[in-house]
PDB file of C-alpha atoms and ligand atoms in Angstrom:
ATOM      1  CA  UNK A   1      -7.559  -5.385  15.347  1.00 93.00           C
ATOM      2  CA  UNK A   2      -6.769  -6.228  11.932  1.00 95.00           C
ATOM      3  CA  UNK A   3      -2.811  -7.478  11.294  1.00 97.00           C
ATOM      4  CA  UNK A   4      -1.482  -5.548   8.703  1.00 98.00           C
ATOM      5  CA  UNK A   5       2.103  -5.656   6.232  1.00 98.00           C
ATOM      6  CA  UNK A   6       2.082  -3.040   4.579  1.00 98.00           C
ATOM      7  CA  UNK A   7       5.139  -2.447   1.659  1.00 98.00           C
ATOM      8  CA  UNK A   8       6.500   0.360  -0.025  1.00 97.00           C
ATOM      9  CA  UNK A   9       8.260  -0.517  -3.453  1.00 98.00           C
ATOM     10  CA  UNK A  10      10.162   1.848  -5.293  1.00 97.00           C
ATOM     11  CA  UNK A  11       7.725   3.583  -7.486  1.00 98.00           C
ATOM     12  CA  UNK A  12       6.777   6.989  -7.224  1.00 98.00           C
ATOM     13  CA  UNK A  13       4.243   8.300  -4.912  1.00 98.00           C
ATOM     14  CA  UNK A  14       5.716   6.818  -2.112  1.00 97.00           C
ATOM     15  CA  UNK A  15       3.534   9.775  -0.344  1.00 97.00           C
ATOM     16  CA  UNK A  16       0.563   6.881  -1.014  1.00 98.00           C
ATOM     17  CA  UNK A  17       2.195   4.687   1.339  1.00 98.00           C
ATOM     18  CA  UNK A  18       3.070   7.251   4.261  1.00 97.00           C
ATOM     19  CA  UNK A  19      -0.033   8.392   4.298  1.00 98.00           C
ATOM     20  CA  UNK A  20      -1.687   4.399   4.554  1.00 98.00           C
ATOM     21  CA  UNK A  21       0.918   4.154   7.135  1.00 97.00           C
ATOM     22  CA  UNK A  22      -0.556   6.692   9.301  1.00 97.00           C
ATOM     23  CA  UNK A  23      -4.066   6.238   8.686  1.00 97.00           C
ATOM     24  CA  UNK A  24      -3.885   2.305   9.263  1.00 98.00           C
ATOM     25  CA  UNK A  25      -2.006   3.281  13.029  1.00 97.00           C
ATOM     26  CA  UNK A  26      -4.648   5.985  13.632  1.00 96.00           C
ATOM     27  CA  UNK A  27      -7.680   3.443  13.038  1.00 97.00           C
ATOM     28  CA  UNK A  28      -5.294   1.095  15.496  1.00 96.00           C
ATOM     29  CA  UNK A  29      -4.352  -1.791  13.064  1.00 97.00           C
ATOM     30  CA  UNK A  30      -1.182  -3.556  13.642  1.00 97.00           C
ATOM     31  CA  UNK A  31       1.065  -3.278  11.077  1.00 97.00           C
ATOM     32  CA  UNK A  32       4.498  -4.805  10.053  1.00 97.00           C
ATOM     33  CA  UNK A  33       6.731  -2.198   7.786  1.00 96.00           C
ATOM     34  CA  UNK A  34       8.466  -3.982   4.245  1.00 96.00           C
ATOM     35  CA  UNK A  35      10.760  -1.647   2.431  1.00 95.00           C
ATOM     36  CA  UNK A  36      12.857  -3.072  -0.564  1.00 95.00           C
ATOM     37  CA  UNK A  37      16.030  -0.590  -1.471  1.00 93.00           C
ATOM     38  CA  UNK A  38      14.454   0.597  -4.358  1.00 96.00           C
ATOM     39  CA  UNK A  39      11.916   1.633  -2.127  1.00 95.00           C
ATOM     40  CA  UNK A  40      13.944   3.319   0.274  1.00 92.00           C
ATOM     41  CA  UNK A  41      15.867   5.099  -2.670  1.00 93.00           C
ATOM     42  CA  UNK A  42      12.345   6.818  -3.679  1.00 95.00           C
ATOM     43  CA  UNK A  43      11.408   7.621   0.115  1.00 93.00           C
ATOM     44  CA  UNK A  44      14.790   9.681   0.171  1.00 91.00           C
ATOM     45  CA  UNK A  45      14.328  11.096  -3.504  1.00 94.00           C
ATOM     46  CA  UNK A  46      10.820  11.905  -3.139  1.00 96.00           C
ATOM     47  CA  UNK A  47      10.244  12.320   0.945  1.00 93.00           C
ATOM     48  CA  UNK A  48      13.545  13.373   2.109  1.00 88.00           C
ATOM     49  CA  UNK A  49      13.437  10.631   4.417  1.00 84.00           C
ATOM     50  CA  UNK A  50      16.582   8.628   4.958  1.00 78.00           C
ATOM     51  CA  UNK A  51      16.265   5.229   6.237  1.00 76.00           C
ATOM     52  CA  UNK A  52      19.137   4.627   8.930  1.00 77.00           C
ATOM     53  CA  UNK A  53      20.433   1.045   8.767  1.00 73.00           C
ATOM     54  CA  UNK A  54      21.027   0.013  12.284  1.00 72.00           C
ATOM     55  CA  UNK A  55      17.868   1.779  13.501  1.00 78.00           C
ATOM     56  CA  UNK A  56      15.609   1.372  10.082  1.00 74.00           C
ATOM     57  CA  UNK A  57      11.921   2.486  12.272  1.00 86.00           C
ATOM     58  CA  UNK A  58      13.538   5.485  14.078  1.00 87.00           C
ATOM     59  CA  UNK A  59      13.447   7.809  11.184  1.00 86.00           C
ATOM     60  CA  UNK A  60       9.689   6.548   9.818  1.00 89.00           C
ATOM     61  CA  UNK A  61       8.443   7.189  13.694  1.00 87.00           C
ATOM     62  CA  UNK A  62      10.520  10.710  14.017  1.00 87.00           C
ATOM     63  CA  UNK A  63       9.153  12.085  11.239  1.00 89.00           C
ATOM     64  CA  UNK A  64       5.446  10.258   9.905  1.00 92.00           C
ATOM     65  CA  UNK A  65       2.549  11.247  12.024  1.00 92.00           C
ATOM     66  CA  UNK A  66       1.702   7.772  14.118  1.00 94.00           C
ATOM     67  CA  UNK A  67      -0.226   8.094  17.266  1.00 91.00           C
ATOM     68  CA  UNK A  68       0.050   4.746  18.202  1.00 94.00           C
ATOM     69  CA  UNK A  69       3.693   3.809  16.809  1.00 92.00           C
ATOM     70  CA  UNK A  70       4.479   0.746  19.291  1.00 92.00           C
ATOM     71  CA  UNK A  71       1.769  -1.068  16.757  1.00 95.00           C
ATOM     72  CA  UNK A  72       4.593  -1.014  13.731  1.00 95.00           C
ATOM     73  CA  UNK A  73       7.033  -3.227  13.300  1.00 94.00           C
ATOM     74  CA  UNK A  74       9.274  -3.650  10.414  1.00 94.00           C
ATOM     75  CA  UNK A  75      11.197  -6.532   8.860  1.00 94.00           C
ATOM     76  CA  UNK A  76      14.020  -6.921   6.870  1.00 93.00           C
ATOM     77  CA  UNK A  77      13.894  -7.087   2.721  1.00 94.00           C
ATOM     78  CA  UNK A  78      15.880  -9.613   2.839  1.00 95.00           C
ATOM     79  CA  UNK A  79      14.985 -11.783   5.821  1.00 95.00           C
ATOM     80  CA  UNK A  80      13.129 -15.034   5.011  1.00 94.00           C
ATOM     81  CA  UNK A  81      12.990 -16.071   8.160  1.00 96.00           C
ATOM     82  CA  UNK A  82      10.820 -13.285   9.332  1.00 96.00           C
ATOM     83  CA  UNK A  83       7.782 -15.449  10.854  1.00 95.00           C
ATOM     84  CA  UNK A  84       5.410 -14.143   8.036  1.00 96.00           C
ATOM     85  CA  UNK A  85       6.972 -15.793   5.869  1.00 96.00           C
ATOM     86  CA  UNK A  86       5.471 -18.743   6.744  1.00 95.00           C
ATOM     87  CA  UNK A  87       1.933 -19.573   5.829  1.00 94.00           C
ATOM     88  CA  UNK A  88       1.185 -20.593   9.072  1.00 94.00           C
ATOM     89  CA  UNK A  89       1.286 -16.655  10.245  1.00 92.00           C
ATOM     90  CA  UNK A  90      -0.121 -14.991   7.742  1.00 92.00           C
ATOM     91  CA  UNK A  91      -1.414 -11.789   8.157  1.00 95.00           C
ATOM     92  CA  UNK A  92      -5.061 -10.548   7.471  1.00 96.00           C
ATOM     93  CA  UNK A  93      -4.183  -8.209   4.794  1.00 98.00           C
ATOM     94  CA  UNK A  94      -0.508  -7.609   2.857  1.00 98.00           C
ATOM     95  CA  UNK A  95      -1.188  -3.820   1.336  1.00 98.00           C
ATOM     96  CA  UNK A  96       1.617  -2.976  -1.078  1.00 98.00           C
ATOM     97  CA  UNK A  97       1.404   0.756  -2.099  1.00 98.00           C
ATOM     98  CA  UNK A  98       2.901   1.891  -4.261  1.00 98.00           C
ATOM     99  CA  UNK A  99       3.304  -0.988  -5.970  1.00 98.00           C
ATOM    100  CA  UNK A 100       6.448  -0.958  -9.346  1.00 98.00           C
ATOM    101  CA  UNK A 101       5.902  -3.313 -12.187  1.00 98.00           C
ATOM    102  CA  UNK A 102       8.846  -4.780 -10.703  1.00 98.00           C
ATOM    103  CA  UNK A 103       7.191  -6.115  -7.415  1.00 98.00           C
ATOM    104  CA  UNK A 104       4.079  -6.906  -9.836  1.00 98.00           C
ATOM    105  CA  UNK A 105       5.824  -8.820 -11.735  1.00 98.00           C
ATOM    106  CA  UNK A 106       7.723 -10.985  -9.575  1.00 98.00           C
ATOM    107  CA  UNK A 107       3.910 -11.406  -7.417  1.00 98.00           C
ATOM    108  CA  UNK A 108       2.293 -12.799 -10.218  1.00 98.00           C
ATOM    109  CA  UNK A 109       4.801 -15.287 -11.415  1.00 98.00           C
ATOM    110  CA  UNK A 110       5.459 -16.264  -7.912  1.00 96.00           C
ATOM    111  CA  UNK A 111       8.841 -15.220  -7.694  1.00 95.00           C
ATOM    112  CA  UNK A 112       9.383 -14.974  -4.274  1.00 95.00           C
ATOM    113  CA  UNK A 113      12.920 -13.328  -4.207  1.00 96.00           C
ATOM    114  CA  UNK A 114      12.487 -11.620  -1.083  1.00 97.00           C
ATOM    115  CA  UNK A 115      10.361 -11.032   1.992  1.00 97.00           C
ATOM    116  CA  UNK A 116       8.070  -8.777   0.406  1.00 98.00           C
ATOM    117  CA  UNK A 117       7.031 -11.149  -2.684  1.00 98.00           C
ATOM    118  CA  UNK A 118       7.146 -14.535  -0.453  1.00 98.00           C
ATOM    119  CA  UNK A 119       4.621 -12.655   1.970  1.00 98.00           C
ATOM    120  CA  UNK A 120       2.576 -12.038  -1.443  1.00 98.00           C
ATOM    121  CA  UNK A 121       2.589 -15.627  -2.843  1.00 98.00           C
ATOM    122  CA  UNK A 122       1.386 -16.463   1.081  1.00 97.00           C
ATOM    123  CA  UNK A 123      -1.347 -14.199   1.039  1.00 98.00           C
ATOM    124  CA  UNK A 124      -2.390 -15.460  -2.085  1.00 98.00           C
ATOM    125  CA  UNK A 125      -1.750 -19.566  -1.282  1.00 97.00           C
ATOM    126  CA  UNK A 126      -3.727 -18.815   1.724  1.00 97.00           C
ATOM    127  CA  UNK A 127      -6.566 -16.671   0.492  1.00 96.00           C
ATOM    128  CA  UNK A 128      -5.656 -13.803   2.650  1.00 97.00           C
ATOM    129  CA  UNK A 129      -6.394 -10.214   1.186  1.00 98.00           C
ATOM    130  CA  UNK A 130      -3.625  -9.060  -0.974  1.00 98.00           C
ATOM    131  CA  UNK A 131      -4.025  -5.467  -2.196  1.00 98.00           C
ATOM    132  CA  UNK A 132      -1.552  -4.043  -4.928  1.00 98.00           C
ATOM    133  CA  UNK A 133      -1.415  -0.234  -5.592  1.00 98.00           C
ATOM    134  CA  UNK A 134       0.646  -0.015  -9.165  1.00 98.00           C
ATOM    135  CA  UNK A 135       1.788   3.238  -9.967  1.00 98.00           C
ATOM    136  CA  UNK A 136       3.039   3.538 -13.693  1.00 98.00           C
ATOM    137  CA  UNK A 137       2.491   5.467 -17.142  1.00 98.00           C
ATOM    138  CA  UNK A 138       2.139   4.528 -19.496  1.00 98.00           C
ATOM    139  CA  UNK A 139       1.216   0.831 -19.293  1.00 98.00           C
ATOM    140  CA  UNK A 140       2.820  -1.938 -21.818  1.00 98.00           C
ATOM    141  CA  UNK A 141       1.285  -4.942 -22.484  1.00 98.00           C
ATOM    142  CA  UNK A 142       3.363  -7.142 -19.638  1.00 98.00           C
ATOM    143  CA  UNK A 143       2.072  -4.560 -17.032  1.00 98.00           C
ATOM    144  CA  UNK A 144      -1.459  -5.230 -18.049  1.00 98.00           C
ATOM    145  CA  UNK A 145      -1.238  -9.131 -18.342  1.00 98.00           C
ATOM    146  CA  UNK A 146       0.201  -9.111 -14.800  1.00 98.00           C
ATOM    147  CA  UNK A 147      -2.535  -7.260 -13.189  1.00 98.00           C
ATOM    148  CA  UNK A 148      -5.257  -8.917 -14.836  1.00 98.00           C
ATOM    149  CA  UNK A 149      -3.478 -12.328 -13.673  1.00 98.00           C
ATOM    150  CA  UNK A 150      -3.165 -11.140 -10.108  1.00 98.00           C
ATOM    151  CA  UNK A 151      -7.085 -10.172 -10.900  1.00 98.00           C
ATOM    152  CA  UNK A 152      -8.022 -13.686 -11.772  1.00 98.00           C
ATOM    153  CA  UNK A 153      -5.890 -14.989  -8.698  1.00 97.00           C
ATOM    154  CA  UNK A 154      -7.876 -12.967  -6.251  1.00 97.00           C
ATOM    155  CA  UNK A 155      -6.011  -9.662  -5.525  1.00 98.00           C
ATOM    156  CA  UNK A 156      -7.233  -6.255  -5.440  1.00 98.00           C
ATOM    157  CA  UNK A 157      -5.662  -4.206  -7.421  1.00 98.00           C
ATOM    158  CA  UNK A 158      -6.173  -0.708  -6.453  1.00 98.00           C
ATOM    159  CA  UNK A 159      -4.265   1.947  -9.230  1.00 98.00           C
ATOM    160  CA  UNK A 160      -2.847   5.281  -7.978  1.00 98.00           C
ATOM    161  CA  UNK A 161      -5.326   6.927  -9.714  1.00 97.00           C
ATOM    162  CA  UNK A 162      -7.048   9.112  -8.030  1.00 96.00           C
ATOM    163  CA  UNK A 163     -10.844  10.623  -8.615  1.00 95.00           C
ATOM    164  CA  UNK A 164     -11.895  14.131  -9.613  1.00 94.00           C
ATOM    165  CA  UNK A 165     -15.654  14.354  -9.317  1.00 91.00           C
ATOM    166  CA  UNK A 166     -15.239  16.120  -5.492  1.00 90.00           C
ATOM    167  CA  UNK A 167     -13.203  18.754  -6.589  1.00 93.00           C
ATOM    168  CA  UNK A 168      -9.751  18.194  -4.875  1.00 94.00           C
ATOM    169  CA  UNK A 169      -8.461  21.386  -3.761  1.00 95.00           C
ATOM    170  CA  UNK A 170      -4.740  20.000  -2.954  1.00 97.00           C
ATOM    171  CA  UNK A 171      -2.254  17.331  -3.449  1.00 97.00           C
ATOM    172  CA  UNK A 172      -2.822  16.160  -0.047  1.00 96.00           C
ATOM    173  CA  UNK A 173      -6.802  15.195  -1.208  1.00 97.00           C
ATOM    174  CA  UNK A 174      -5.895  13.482  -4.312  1.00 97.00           C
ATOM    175  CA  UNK A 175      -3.400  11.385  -2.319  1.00 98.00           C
ATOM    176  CA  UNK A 176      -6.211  10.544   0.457  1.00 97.00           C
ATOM    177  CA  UNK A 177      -8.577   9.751  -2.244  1.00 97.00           C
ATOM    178  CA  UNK A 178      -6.124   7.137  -3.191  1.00 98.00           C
ATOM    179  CA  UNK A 179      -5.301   5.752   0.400  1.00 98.00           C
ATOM    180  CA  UNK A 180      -9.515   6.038   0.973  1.00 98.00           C
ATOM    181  CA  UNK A 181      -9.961   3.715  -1.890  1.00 98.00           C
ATOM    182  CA  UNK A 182      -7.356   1.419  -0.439  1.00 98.00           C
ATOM    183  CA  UNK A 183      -8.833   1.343   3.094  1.00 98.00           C
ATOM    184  CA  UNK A 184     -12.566   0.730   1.489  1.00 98.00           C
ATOM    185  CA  UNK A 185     -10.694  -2.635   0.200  1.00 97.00           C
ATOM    186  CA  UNK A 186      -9.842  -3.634   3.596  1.00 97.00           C
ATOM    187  CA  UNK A 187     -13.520  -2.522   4.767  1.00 96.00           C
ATOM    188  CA  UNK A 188     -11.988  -0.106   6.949  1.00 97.00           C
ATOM    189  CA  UNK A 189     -13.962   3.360   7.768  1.00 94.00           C
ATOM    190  CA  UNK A 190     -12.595   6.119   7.191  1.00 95.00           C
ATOM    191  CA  UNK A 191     -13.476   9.975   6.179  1.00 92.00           C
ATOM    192  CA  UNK A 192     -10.297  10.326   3.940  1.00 94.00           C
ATOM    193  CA  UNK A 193     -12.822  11.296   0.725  1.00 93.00           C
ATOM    194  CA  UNK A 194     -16.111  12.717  -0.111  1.00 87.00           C
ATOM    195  CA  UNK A 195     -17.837   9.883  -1.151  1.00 91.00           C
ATOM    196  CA  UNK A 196     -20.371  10.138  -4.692  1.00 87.00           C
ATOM    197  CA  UNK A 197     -23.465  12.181  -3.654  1.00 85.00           C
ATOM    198  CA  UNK A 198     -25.317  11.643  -7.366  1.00 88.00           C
ATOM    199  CA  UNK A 199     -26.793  14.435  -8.963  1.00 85.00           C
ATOM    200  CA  UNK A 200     -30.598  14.169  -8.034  1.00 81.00           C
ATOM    201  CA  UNK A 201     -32.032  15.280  -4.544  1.00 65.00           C
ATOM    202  CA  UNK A 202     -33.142  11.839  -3.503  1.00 65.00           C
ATOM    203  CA  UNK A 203     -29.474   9.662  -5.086  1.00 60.00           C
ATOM    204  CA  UNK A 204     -28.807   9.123  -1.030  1.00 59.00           C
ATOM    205  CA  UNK A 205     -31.761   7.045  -0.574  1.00 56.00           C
TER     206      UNK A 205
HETATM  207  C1  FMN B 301      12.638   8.160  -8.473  1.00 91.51           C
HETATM  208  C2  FMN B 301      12.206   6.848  -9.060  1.00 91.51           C
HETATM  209  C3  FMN B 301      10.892   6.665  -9.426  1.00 91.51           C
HETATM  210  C4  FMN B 301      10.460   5.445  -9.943  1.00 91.51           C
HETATM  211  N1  FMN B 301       9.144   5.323 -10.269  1.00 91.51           N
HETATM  212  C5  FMN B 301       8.690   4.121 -10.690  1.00 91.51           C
HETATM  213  C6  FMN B 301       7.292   3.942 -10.920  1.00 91.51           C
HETATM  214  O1  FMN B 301       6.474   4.855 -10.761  1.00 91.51           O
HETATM  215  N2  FMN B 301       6.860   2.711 -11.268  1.00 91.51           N
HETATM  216  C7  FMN B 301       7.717   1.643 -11.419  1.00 91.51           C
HETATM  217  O2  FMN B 301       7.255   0.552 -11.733  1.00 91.51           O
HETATM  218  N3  FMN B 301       9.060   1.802 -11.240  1.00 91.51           N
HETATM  219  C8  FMN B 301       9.567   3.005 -10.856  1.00 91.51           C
HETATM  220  N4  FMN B 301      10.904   3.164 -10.628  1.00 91.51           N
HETATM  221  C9  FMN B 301      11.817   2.046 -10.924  1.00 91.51           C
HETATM  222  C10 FMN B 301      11.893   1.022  -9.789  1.00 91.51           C
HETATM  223  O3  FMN B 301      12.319   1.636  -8.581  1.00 91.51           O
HETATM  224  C11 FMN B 301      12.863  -0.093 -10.176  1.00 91.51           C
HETATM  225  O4  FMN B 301      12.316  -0.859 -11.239  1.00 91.51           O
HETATM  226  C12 FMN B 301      13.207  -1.002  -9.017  1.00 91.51           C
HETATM  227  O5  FMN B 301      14.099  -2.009  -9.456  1.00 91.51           O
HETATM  228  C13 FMN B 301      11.969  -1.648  -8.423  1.00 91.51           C
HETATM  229  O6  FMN B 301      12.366  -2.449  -7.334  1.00 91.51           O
HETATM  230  P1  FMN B 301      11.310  -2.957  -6.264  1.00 91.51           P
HETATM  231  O7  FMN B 301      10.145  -3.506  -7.014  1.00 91.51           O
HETATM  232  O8  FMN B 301      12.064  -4.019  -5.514  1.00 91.51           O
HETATM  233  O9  FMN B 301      10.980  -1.822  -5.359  1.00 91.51           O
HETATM  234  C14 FMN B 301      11.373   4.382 -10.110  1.00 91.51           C
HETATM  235  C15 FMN B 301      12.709   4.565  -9.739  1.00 91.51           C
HETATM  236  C16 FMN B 301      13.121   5.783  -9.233  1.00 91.51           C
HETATM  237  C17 FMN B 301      14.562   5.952  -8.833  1.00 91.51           C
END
């Protein structure tokens, strides 16, 4: 059982990180929740979901499709005491999707301003996977010098972009395509996409 954080930033397509919530509790992963406000501004814009303060997980387990929901956790934005803060509990993997140029930003010049980014620059000190979903267009040239120097520092970065060549027939399958990709990072299996069959009768071999 792989130990999970998983964030959701406040870019759109927060949809992306529902649906990696759910998938990473139906394969049975651990995971611990990291919301900034921004974050929770675009789950209620975009999701409908508001985020009740004094009971932050209720509303995520009411109304997200987890069939194993006692293995999510969340922490506070804020809270840099949270035990995964510390190098010396890092998780496996730190998955944050979507990911705004913000959060990008402050990970590659090792900000560290709140939970989220000091669980980043751990991942990263301690060669733990660190996946980053960005989700912006266009791109300006700071947005592409941070990703390439999270690139040369040894995350993943994984762009909401999702494929064509399998003919999506709904939102849902572009979005899974996306999520599949992600999952593929953290050599998870999954059936979330049709992967590339090649067009000749013997490309499988
Ligand atoms: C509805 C909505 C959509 C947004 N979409 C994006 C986006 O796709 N990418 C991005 O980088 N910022 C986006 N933003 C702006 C960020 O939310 C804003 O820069 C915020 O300060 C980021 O904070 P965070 O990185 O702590 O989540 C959006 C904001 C709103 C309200």
């Amino acid at each position: 059982m792989l130990k999970i954080v998983t964030a959701i930033t406040g870019a759109s397509g927060v949809i992306y990180g529902k649906r990696f919530v759910e998938e990473v509790n139906r394969l049975g992963h651990k995971q611990t929740l990291l919301i900034t406000e921004a974050g929770e501004k675009v789950l209620s814009q975009e999701l409908d979901l508001s985020i009740k303060k004094d009971n932050p997980l209720a509303s995520i387990q009411a109304e997200w499709d987890l069939s194993r929901p006692d293995l999510i956790s969340r922490e506070k934005i804020d809270d840099i005491t949270a035990k995964i803060a510390s190098g010396s509990r890092a998780p496996d993997a730190v998955v944050v999707i979507p990911c705004t140029m913000g959060t990008l930003a402050r990970v590659a010049h090792g900000f560290s301003s709140n939970l989220l980014e000091r669980v980043c620059d751990v991942a990263l000190k301690e060669n733990k996977k660190l996946i980053l979903v960005p989700r912006e267009t266009p791109l300006n040239q700071i947005h592409l010098e941070n990703m390439l120097a999270l690139k040369k520092m040894g995350a993943d970065v994984v762009p909401a972009m999702p494929a064509f060549y399998n003919h999506p027939r709904s939102i849902s399958e572009l979005i899974d395509f996306v999520v599949g990709r992600v999952l593929d990072h953290l050599q998870l299996e999954h059936s979330l996409y049709q992967r590339w069959k090649g067009v000749h009768d013997n490309d499988d071999k």
